[in-house]
mmCIF file with all atom_site columns, C-alpha atoms in Angstrom:
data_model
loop_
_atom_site.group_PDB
_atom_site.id
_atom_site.type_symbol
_atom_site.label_atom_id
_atom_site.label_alt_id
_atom_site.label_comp_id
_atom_site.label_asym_id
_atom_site.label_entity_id
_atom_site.label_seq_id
_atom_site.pdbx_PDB_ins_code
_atom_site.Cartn_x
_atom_site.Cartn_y
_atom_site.Cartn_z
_atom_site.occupancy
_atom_site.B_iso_or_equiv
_atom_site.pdbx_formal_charge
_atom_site.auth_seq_id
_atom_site.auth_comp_id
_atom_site.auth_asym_id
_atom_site.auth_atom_id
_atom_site.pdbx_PDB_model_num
ATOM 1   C CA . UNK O 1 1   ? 14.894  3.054   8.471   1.00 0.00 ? 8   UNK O CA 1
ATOM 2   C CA . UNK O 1 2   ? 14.925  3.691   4.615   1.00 0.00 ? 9   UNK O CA 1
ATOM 3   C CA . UNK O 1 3   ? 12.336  5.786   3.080   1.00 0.00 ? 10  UNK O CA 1
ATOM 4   C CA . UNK O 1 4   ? 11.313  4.980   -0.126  1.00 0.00 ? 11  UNK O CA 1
ATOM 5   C CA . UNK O 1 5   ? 9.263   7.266   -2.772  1.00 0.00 ? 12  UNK O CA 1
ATOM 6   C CA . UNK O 1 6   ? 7.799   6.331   -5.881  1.00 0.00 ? 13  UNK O CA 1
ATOM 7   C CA . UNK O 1 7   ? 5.030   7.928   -8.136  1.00 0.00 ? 14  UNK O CA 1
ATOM 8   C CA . UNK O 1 8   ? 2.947   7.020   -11.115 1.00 0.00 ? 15  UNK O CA 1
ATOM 9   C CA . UNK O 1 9   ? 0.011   8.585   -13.194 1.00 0.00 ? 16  UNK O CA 1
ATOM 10  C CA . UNK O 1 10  ? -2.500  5.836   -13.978 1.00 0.00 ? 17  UNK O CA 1
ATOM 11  C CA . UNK O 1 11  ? -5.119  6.427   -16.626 1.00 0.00 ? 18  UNK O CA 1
ATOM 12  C CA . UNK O 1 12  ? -7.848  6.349   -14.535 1.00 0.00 ? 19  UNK O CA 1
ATOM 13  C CA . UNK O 1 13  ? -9.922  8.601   -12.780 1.00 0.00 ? 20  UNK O CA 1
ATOM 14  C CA . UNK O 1 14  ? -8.893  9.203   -8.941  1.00 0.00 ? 21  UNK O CA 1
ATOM 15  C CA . UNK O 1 15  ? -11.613 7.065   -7.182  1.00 0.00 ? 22  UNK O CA 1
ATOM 16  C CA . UNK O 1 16  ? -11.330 4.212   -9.171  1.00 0.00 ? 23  UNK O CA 1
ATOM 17  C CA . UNK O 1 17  ? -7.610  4.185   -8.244  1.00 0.00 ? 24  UNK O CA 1
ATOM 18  C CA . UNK O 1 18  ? -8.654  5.123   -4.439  1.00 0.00 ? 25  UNK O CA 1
ATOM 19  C CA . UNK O 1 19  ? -10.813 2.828   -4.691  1.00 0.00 ? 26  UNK O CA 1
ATOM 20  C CA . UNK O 1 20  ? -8.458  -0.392  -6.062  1.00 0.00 ? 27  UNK O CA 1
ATOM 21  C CA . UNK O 1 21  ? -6.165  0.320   -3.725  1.00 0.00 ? 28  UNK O CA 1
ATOM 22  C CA . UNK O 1 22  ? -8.767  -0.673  -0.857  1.00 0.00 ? 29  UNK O CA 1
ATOM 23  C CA . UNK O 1 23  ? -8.923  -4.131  -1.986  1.00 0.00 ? 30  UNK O CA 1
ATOM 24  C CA . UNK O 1 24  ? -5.584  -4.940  0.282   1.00 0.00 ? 31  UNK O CA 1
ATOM 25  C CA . UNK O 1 25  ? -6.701  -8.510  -0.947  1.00 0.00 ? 32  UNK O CA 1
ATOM 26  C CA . UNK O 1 26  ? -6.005  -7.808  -4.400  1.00 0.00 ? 33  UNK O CA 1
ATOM 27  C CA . UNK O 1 27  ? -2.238  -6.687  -3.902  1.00 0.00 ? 34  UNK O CA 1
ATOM 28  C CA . UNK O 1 28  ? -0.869  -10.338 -4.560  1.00 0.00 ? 35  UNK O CA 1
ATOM 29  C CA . UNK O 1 29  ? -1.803  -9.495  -8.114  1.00 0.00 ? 36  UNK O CA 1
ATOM 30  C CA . UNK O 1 30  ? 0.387   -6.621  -8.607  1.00 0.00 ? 37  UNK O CA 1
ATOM 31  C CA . UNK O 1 31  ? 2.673   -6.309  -5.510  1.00 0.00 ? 38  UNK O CA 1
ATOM 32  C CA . UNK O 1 32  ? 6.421   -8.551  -5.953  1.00 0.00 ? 39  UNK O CA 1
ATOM 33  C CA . UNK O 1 33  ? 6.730   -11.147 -2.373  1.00 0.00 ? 40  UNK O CA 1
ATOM 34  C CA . UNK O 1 34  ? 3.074   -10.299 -1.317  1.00 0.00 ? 41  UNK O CA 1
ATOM 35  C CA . UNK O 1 35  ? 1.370   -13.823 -1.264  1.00 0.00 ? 42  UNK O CA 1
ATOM 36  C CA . UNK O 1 36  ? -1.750  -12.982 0.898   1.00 0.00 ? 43  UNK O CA 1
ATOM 37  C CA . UNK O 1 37  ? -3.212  -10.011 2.426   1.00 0.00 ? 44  UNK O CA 1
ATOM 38  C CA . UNK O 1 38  ? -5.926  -10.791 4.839   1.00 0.00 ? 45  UNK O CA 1
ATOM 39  C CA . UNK O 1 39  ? -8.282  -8.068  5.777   1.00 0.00 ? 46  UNK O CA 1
ATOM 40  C CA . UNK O 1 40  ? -9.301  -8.748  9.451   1.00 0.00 ? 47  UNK O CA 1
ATOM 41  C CA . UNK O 1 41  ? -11.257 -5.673  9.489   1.00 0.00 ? 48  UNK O CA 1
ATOM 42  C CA . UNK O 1 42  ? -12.030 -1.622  8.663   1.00 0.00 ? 49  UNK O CA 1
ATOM 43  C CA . UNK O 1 43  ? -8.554  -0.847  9.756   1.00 0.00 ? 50  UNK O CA 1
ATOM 44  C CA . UNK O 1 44  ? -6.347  -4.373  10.268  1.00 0.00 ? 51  UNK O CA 1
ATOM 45  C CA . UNK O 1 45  ? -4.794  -6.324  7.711   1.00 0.00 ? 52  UNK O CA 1
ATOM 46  C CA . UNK O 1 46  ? -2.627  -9.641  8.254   1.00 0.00 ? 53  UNK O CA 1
ATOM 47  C CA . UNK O 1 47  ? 0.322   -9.818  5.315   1.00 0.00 ? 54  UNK O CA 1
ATOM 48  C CA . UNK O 1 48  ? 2.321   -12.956 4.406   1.00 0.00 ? 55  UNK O CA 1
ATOM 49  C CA . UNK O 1 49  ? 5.326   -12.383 2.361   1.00 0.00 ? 56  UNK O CA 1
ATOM 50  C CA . UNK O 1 50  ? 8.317   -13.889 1.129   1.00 0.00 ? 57  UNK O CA 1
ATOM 51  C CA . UNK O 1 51  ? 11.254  -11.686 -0.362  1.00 0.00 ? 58  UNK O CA 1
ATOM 52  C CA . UNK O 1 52  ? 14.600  -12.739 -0.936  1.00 0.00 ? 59  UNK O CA 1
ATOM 53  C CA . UNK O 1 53  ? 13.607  -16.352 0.327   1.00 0.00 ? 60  UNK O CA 1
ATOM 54  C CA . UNK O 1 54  ? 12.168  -15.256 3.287   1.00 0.00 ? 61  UNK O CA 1
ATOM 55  C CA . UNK O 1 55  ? 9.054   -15.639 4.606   1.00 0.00 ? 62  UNK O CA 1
ATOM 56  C CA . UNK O 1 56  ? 7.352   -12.641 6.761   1.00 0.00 ? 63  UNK O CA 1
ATOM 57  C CA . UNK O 1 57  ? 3.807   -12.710 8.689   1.00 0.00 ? 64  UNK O CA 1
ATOM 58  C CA . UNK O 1 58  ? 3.009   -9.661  9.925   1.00 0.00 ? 65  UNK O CA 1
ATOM 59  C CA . UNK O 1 59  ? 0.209   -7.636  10.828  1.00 0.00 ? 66  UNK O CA 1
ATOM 60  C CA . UNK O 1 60  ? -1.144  -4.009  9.355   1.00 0.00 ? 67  UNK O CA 1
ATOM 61  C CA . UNK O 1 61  ? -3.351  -0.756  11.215  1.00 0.00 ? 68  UNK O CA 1
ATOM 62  C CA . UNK O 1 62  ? -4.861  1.347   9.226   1.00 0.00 ? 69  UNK O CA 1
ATOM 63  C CA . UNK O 1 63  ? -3.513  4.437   10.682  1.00 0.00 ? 70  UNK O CA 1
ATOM 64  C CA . UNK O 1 64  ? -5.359  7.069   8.642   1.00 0.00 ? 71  UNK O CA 1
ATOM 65  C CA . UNK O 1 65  ? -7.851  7.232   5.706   1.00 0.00 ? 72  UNK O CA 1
ATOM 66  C CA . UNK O 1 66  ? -9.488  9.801   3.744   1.00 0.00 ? 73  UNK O CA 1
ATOM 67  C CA . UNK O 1 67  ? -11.593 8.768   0.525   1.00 0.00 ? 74  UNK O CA 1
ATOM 68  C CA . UNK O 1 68  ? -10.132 10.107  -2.981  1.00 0.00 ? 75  UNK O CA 1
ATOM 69  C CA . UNK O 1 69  ? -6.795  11.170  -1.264  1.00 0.00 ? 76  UNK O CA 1
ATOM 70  C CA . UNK O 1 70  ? -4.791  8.932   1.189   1.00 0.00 ? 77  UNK O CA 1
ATOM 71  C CA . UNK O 1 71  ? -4.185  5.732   3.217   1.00 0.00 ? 78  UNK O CA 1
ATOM 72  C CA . UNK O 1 72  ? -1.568  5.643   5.908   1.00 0.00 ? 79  UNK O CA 1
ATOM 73  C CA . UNK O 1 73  ? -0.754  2.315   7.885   1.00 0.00 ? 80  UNK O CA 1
ATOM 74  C CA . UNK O 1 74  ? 2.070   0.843   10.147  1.00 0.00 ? 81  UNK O CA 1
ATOM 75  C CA . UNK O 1 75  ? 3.105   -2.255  11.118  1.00 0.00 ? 82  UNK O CA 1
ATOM 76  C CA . UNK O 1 76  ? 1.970   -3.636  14.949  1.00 0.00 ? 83  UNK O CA 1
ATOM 77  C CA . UNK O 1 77  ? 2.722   -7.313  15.038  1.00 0.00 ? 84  UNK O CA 1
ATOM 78  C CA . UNK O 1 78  ? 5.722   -8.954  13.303  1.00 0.00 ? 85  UNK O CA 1
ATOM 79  C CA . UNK O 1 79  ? 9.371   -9.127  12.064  1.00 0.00 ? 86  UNK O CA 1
ATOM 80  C CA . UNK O 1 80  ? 8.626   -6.735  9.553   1.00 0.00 ? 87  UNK O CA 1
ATOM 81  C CA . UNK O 1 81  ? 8.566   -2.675  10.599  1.00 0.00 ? 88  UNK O CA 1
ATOM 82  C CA . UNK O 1 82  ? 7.869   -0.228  8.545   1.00 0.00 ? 89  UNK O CA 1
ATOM 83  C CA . UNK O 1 83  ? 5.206   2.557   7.925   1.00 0.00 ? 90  UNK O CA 1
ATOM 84  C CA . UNK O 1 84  ? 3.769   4.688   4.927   1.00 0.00 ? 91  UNK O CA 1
ATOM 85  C CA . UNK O 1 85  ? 1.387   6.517   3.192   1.00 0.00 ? 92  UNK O CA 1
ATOM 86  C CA . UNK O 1 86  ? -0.388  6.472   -0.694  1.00 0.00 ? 93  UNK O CA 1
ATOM 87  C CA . UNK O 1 87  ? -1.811  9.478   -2.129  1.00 0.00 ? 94  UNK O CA 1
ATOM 88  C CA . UNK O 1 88  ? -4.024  9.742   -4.655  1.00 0.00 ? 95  UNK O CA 1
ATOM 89  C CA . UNK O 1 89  ? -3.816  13.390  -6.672  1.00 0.00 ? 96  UNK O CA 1
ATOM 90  C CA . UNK O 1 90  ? -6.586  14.139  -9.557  1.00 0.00 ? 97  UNK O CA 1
ATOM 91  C CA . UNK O 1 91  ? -4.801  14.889  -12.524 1.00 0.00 ? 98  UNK O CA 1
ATOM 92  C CA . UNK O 1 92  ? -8.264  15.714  -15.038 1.00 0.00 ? 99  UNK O CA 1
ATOM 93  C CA . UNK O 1 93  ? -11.341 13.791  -14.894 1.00 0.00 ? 100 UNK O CA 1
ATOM 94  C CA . UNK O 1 94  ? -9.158  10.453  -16.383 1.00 0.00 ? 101 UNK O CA 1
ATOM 95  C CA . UNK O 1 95  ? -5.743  10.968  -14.690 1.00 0.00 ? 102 UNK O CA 1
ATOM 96  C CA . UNK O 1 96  ? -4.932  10.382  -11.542 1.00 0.00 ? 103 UNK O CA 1
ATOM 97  C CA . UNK O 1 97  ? -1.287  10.915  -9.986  1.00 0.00 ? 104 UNK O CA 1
ATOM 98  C CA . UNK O 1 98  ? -0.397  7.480   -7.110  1.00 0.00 ? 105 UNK O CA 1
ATOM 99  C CA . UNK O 1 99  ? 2.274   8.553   -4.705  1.00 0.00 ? 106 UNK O CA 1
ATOM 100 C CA . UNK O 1 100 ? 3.618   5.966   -2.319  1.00 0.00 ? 107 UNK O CA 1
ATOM 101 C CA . UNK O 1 101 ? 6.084   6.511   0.727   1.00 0.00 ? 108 UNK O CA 1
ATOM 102 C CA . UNK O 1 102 ? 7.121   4.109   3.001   1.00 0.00 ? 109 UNK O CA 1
ATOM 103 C CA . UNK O 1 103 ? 9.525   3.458   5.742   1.00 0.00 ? 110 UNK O CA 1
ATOM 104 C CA . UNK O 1 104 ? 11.337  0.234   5.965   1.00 0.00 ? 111 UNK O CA 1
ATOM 105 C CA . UNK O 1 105 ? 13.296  -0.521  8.929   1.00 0.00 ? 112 UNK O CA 1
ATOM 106 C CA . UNK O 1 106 ? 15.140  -4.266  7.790   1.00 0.00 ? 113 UNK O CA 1
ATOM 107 C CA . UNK O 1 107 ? 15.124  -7.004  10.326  1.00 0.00 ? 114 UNK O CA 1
ATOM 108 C CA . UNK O 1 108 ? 17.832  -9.701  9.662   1.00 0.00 ? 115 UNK O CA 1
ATOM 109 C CA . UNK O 1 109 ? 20.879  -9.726  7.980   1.00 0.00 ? 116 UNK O CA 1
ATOM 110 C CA . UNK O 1 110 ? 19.282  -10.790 4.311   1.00 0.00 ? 117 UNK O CA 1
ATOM 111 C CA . UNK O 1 111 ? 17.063  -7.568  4.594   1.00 0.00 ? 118 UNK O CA 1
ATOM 112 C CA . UNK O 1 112 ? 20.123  -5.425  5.675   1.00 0.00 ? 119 UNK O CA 1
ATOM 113 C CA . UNK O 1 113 ? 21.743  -6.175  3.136   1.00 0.00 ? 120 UNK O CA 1
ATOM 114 C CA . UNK O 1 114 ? 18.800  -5.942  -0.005  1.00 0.00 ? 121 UNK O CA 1
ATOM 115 C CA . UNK O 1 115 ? 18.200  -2.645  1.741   1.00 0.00 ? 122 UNK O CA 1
ATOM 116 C CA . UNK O 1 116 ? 21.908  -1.657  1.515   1.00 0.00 ? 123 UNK O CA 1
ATOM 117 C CA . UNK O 1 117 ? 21.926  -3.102  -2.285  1.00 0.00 ? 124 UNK O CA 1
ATOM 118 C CA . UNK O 1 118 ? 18.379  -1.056  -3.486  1.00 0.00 ? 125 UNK O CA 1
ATOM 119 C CA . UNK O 1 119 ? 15.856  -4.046  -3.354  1.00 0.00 ? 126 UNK O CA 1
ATOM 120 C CA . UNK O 1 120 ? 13.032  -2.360  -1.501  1.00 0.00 ? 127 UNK O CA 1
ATOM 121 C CA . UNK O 1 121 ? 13.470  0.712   -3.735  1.00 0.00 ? 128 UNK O CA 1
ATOM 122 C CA . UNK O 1 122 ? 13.425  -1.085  -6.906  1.00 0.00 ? 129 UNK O CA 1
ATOM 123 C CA . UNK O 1 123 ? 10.488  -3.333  -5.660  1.00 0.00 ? 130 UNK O CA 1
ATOM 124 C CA . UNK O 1 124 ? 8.525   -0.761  -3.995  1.00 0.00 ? 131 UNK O CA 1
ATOM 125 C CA . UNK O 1 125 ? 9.381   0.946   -8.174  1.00 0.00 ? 132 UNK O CA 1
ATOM 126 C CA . UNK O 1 126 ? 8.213   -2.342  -10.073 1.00 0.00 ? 133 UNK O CA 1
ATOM 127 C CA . UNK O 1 127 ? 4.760   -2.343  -7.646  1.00 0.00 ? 134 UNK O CA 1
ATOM 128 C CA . UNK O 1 128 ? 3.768   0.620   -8.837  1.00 0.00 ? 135 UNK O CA 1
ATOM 129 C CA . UNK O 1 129 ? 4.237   0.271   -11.877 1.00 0.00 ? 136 UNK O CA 1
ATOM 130 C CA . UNK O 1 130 ? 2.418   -3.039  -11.833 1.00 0.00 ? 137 UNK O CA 1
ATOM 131 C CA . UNK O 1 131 ? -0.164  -1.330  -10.628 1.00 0.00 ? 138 UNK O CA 1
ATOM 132 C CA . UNK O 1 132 ? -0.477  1.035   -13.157 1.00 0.00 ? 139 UNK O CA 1
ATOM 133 C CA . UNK O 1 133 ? -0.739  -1.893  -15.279 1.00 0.00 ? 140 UNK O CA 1
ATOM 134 C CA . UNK O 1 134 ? -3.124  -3.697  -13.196 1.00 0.00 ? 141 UNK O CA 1
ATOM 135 C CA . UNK O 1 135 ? -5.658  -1.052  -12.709 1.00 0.00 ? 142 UNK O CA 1
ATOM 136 C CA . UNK O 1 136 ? -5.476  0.232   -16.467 1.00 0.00 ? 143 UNK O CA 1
ATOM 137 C CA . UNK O 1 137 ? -6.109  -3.031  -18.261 1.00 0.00 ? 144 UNK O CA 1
ATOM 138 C CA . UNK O 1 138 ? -8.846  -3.558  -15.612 1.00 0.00 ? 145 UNK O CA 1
ATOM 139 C CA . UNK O 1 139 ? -11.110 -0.480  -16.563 1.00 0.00 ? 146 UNK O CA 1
ATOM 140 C CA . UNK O 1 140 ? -12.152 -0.217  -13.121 1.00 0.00 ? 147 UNK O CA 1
ATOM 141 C CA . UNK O 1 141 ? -12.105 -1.430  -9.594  1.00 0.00 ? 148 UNK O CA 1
ATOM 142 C CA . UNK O 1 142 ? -12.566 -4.752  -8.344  1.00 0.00 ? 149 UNK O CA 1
ATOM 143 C CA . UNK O 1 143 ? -14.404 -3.270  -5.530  1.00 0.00 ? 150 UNK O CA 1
ATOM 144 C CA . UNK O 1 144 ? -14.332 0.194   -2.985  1.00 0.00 ? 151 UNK O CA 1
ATOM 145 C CA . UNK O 1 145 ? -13.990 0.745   0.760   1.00 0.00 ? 152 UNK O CA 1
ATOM 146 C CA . UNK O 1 146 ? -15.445 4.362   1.071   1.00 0.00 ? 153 UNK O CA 1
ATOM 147 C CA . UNK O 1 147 ? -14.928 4.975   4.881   1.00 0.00 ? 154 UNK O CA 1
ATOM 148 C CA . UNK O 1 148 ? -13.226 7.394   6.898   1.00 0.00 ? 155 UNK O CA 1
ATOM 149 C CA . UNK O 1 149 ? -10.334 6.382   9.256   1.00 0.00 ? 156 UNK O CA 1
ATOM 150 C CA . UNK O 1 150 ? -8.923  9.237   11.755  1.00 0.00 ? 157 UNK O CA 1
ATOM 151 C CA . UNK O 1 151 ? -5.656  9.282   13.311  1.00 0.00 ? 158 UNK O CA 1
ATOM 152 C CA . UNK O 1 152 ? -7.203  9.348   16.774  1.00 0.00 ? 159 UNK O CA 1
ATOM 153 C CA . UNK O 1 153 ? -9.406  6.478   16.377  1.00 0.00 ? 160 UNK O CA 1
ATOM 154 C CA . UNK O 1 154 ? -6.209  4.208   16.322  1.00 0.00 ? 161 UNK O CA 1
ATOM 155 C CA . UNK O 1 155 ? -4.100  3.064   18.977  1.00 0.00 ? 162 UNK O CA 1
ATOM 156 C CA . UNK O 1 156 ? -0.929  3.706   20.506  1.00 0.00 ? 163 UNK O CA 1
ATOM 157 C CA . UNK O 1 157 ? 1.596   5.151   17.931  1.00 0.00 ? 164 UNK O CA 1
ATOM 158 C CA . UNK O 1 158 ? 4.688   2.864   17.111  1.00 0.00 ? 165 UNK O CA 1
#
């Protein structure tokens, strides 16, 4: 697996990023090979994706949540594996710091390869700052998802 780290400070105050980032719907708009994100519920999501000429179904849990401060999912269905976690640090009362970590195991020989040659680390890079982008020129958040997720709630671990 490759791990992949990336931060950014968005001019915005921490829930309103938090609170972007719960629209998993929305990610098409700022995140390179997503086409759709469905949400199926509180804590599934199916993707669709297509990187490199490939295209990737695969489904999302929800593995932990905490409002203002972090999401963690993992794959459970799919080609694609791979895990992660966004944080969301308050900076001031308009600052907030994004931190994203992932783990990306590639499946095929295309994705071996991009892996080997930096794609995931310089798209994982260009999402966030798309992001940034996205969320600044908006104002504000296209909607919220305030709930708590535990850990122990979920299922089996991967």
């Amino acid at each position: 697996m490759s791990t992949v780290k990336e931060t950014v400070e968005v001019d915005v105050p921490v829930h309103t990023a938090y609170n972007q980032w719960t629209q998993f719907e929305e990610f098409p708009r700022f995140m390179e090979g997503v086409e759709e994100v469905r949400q199926l519920d509180d804590r599934h999501n199916h993707w669709t994706t297509k990187i490199g000429g490939v295209q990737r179904e695969f489904d999302t849990e929800i593995v932990d949540q905490m409002p203002d401060e972090r999401i963690t999912w993992r794959t459970t269905t799919g080609d694609t594996r791979q895990k992660g976690m966004v944080r969301f640090e308050r900076v001031d009362d308009t600052h907030t710091r994004v931190e994203l970590v992932m783990e990306v195991e590639p499946s095929g020989a295309v994705e071996t390869a991009g892996d080997m040659l930096g794609v995931v680390d310089r798209r994982v890079k260009g999402d966030m700052k798309r992001f940034k982008q996205y969320i600044e020129e908006r104002g504000g958040e296209s909607g919220a998802w305030r709930g708590r997720l535990r850990p122990e709630e979920s299922g089996p671990s991967l």
